[in-house]
């Protein structure tokens, strides 16, 4: 969600901080800010975009070699300058004229902030914001003076032991102007090591995402859970956190650790729009390439496709040991899991359960140690999905696999097996190419499990591989339907409600289509399994309620035709996505677009694309902020 960039350097780092924030804008935010050491703590904050903040910083002459920056997505407190980060602490019983002592930015949620706030107010600290974050900056100031003996590293190590919840923080103190301390637990934070090759030897960085540092450094250290890092101009030190259970009380110890430095190519070019109006449109049209990249090197269906990126091969044995699958995911990724359930049970004949990750760990479930737990996430840092994974592991389900777009993410590091989709950076909040590449990865998993279980013949394997290789070309043909979908969008733009229908394997695609429409157009949209129409939703159908039907020419097409007649009989207007060989016909009240071909089990990957285009062009017609829809964030790193 929120984004952090921080630096300690021997040059003015404000342009780097601002550039980093701009590259993190895709995560979603409603305020932003920068703080630096400039003979004291100086900051600029805004509820406008980063571009406007940049102008304010330039006008105020803010510059410095040590600084922190942040984009905020509101959780505690409304979007307002007073709630924007960085937050300052002026000390207890401070006067308005007193110089700020500590500056801090924070991602995450502090669950015991009310308790800590009361303690700090009793010490004389005055709170200026409604945020839980301000508790941390005052707590560090208090500990710095009373326990840490004027050492910022020790103050942070002592303060984080009192925090309950999730946090990634970057903090600096006026008394130590060439030092930034960072810490993380439950929220991602990376260390960027100054790169001599890129002219940045005498500086080090912190960020939420390697993309924020693209072009500045490609030397990245992925901080692990509980780490605290001490950044200085020419050095950095990472401290790992361990807690030992004593007879009286747990004891927390921080000790120096070595974390591997990885070379990460986070291309800033991913943020270039090129000829497109919006990132979402660009990413819709990148799907043929994204699918081709995701399937690159797949010459045969073998378990080794899912082996870890480093370490011994495990997948073949794991696939033999399991007897069921549990899929954990949120949002769009959850819908890809719902589609995969149909594949896994029909092709691999393996019982499959799909759970919303944010709900799974809060209910009592029946664990099965022979279950393969599959997580699906674009970023690999989705807080709810990570928490659900850890919960499943705590129940004794050790066999885990992730379908993920980021090879260096926490999810990949914490799962036993992985398949890395290669969608590239996805900037638009509404997921498109990440979804289609997830489906491709999940279909490969289905085939690998089917082959392990003796259910995939050589002939079937060859045909599936042929169909997969043809997907990019088939997607190009579907994208050519854009002008027809623009015409539909002009009608949808005048509506405030819509209904989406699908049957079987395409019901999850209807769900995804409804989600896309509501996310970026703010039109209320619902999706139903078409057979459920007469059990309630039919009451909503009028001429003002457009009904979108995903109608591939599969075994359920005749059933679906009956459902569509039910809509027409009530005066509903239909918008039908049919296959080229379908006998469905356009008529009064029935608008029809034919996809070029029927694609069998892989049909969902083709049928979702027109729904993405429909949502996109409807949003354009309504004038909404397509890439940054209100109230939403790209990377959901808090519960």
mmCIF file of N, CA, C and O in Angstrom, residues 264-297:
data_model
loop_
_atom_site.group_PDB
_atom_site.id
_atom_site.type_symbol
_atom_site.label_atom_id
_atom_site.label_comp_id
_atom_site.label_asym_id
_atom_site.label_seq_id
_atom_site.Cartn_x
_atom_site.Cartn_y
_atom_site.Cartn_z
ATOM 1 N N UNK A 264 19.303 -6.876 -8.741
ATOM 2 C CA UNK A 264 17.901 -6.860 -9.160
ATOM 3 C C UNK A 264 17.729 -5.813 -10.248
ATOM 4 O O UNK A 264 18.020 -4.635 -10.043
ATOM 5 N N UNK A 265 17.271 -6.266 -11.403
ATOM 6 C CA UNK A 265 17.015 -5.351 -12.509
ATOM 7 C C UNK A 265 15.567 -4.882 -12.454
ATOM 8 O O UNK A 265 14.672 -5.501 -13.010
ATOM 9 N N UNK A 266 15.338 -3.792 -11.721
ATOM 10 C CA UNK A 266 13.988 -3.213 -11.634
ATOM 11 C C UNK A 266 13.912 -2.086 -12.654
ATOM 12 O O UNK A 266 14.309 -0.954 -12.385
ATOM 13 N N UNK A 267 13.469 -2.412 -13.841
ATOM 14 C CA UNK A 267 13.547 -1.460 -14.948
ATOM 15 C C UNK A 267 12.564 -0.314 -14.767
ATOM 16 O O UNK A 267 11.358 -0.519 -14.652
ATOM 17 N N UNK A 268 13.091 0.903 -14.786
ATOM 18 C CA UNK A 268 12.211 2.071 -14.693
ATOM 19 C C UNK A 268 11.370 2.225 -15.947
ATOM 20 O O UNK A 268 10.344 2.892 -15.941
ATOM 21 N N UNK A 269 11.815 1.577 -17.041
ATOM 22 C CA UNK A 269 11.045 1.668 -18.275
ATOM 23 C C UNK A 269 9.656 1.084 -18.161
ATOM 24 O O UNK A 269 8.780 1.365 -18.966
ATOM 25 N N UNK A 270 9.425 0.244 -17.132
ATOM 26 C CA UNK A 270 8.096 -0.328 -16.929
ATOM 27 C C UNK A 270 7.070 0.745 -16.678
ATOM 28 O O UNK A 270 5.876 0.530 -16.864
ATOM 29 N N UNK A 271 7.539 1.925 -16.238
ATOM 30 C CA UNK A 271 6.613 3.006 -15.921
ATOM 31 C C UNK A 271 6.365 3.929 -17.107
ATOM 32 O O UNK A 271 5.682 4.937 -16.975
ATOM 33 N N UNK A 272 6.936 3.621 -18.276
ATOM 34 C CA UNK A 272 6.726 4.450 -19.453
ATOM 35 C C UNK A 272 5.411 4.054 -20.123
ATOM 36 O O UNK A 272 5.169 2.885 -20.412
ATOM 37 N N UNK A 273 4.586 5.051 -20.411
ATOM 38 C CA UNK A 273 3.275 4.766 -21.000
ATOM 39 C C UNK A 273 3.351 4.420 -22.478
ATOM 40 O O UNK A 273 2.502 3.676 -22.989
ATOM 41 N N UNK A 274 4.328 4.991 -23.183
ATOM 42 C CA UNK A 274 4.366 4.760 -24.617
ATOM 43 C C UNK A 274 3.154 5.380 -25.292
ATOM 44 O O UNK A 274 2.710 6.465 -24.935
ATOM 45 N N UNK A 275 2.537 4.691 -26.254
ATOM 46 C CA UNK A 275 1.422 5.281 -26.998
ATOM 47 C C UNK A 275 0.063 5.161 -26.302
ATOM 48 O O UNK A 275 -0.952 5.570 -26.872
ATOM 49 N N UNK A 276 0.028 4.621 -25.103
ATOM 50 C CA UNK A 276 -1.249 4.341 -24.449
ATOM 51 C C UNK A 276 -1.708 5.510 -23.574
ATOM 52 O O UNK A 276 -0.898 6.289 -23.070
ATOM 53 N N UNK A 277 -3.014 5.593 -23.361
ATOM 54 C CA UNK A 277 -3.574 6.668 -22.521
ATOM 55 C C UNK A 277 -3.342 6.407 -21.045
ATOM 56 O O UNK A 277 -3.168 7.342 -20.271
ATOM 57 N N UNK A 278 -3.406 5.138 -20.657
ATOM 58 C CA UNK A 278 -3.290 4.761 -19.254
ATOM 59 C C UNK A 278 -2.471 3.477 -19.134
ATOM 60 O O UNK A 278 -2.376 2.703 -20.085
ATOM 61 N N UNK A 279 -1.930 3.254 -17.944
ATOM 62 C CA UNK A 279 -1.190 2.018 -17.705
ATOM 63 C C UNK A 279 -2.094 0.802 -17.845
ATOM 64 O O UNK A 279 -1.669 -0.246 -18.328
ATOM 65 N N UNK A 280 -3.352 0.930 -17.427
ATOM 66 C CA UNK A 280 -4.237 -0.225 -17.530
ATOM 67 C C UNK A 280 -4.398 -0.652 -18.983
ATOM 68 O O UNK A 280 -4.352 -1.855 -19.305
ATOM 69 N N UNK A 281 -4.578 0.310 -19.881
ATOM 70 C CA UNK A 281 -4.694 -0.035 -21.297
ATOM 71 C C UNK A 281 -3.401 -0.678 -21.795
ATOM 72 O O UNK A 281 -3.430 -1.696 -22.513
ATOM 73 N N UNK A 282 -2.269 -0.104 -21.417
ATOM 74 C CA UNK A 282 -0.980 -0.679 -21.810
ATOM 75 C C UNK A 282 -0.863 -2.124 -21.342
ATOM 76 O O UNK A 282 -0.438 -3.010 -22.094
ATOM 77 N N UNK A 283 -1.253 -2.367 -20.102
ATOM 78 C CA UNK A 283 -1.085 -3.695 -19.518
ATOM 79 C C UNK A 283 -2.060 -4.710 -20.098
ATOM 80 O O UNK A 283 -1.739 -5.901 -20.212
ATOM 81 N N UNK A 284 -3.245 -4.259 -20.499
ATOM 82 C CA UNK A 284 -4.167 -5.152 -21.205
ATOM 83 C C UNK A 284 -3.521 -5.616 -22.516
ATOM 84 O O UNK A 284 -3.559 -6.801 -22.863
ATOM 85 N N UNK A 285 -2.903 -4.680 -23.227
ATOM 86 C CA UNK A 285 -2.313 -5.013 -24.524
ATOM 87 C C UNK A 285 -0.963 -5.716 -24.394
ATOM 88 O O UNK A 285 -0.455 -6.261 -25.383
ATOM 89 N N UNK A 286 -0.389 -5.730 -23.199
ATOM 90 C CA UNK A 286 0.858 -6.469 -22.971
ATOM 91 C C UNK A 286 0.616 -7.947 -22.670
ATOM 92 O O UNK A 286 1.578 -8.717 -22.527
ATOM 93 N N UNK A 287 -0.640 -8.361 -22.597
ATOM 94 C CA UNK A 287 -0.918 -9.731 -22.182
ATOM 95 C C UNK A 287 -0.375 -10.809 -23.123
ATOM 96 O O UNK A 287 0.124 -11.838 -22.638
ATOM 97 N N UNK A 288 -0.406 -10.639 -24.422
ATOM 98 C CA UNK A 288 0.218 -11.677 -25.259
ATOM 99 C C UNK A 288 1.697 -11.879 -24.925
ATOM 100 O O UNK A 288 2.171 -13.019 -24.815
ATOM 101 N N UNK A 289 2.431 -10.773 -24.754
ATOM 102 C CA UNK A 289 3.844 -10.899 -24.403
ATOM 103 C C UNK A 289 4.020 -11.485 -23.007
ATOM 104 O O UNK A 289 4.894 -12.326 -22.767
ATOM 105 N N UNK A 290 3.174 -11.038 -22.055
ATOM 106 C CA UNK A 290 3.286 -11.529 -20.678
ATOM 107 C C UNK A 290 3.039 -13.033 -20.605
ATOM 108 O O UNK A 290 3.745 -13.756 -19.889
ATOM 109 N N UNK A 291 2.054 -13.508 -21.356
ATOM 110 C CA UNK A 291 1.785 -14.950 -21.394
ATOM 111 C C UNK A 291 2.957 -15.691 -22.037
ATOM 112 O O UNK A 291 3.403 -16.744 -21.541
ATOM 113 N N UNK A 292 3.478 -15.154 -23.124
ATOM 114 C CA UNK A 292 4.619 -15.796 -23.792
ATOM 115 C C UNK A 292 5.822 -15.869 -22.857
ATOM 116 O O UNK A 292 6.499 -16.902 -22.779
ATOM 117 N N UNK A 293 6.083 -14.784 -22.130
ATOM 118 C CA UNK A 293 7.214 -14.786 -21.196
ATOM 119 C C UNK A 293 6.991 -15.767 -20.052
ATOM 120 O O UNK A 293 7.922 -16.448 -19.602
ATOM 121 N N UNK A 294 5.758 -15.832 -19.565
ATOM 122 C CA UNK A 294 5.439 -16.734 -18.451
ATOM 123 C C UNK A 294 5.615 -18.194 -18.847
ATOM 124 O O UNK A 294 6.008 -19.032 -18.030
ATOM 125 N N UNK A 295 5.349 -18.500 -20.118
ATOM 126 C CA UNK A 295 5.450 -19.882 -20.600
ATOM 127 C C UNK A 295 6.794 -20.199 -21.248
ATOM 128 O O UNK A 295 7.025 -21.333 -21.686
ATOM 129 N N UNK A 296 7.681 -19.196 -21.297
ATOM 130 C CA UNK A 296 8.971 -19.393 -21.953
ATOM 131 C C UNK A 296 9.750 -20.533 -21.279
ATOM 132 O O UNK A 296 9.846 -20.603 -20.050
ATOM 133 N N UNK A 297 10.293 -21.405 -22.076
ATOM 134 C CA UNK A 297 11.092 -22.503 -21.541
ATOM 135 C C UNK A 297 10.294 -23.721 -21.135
ATOM 136 O O UNK A 297 10.879 -24.732 -20.718
#
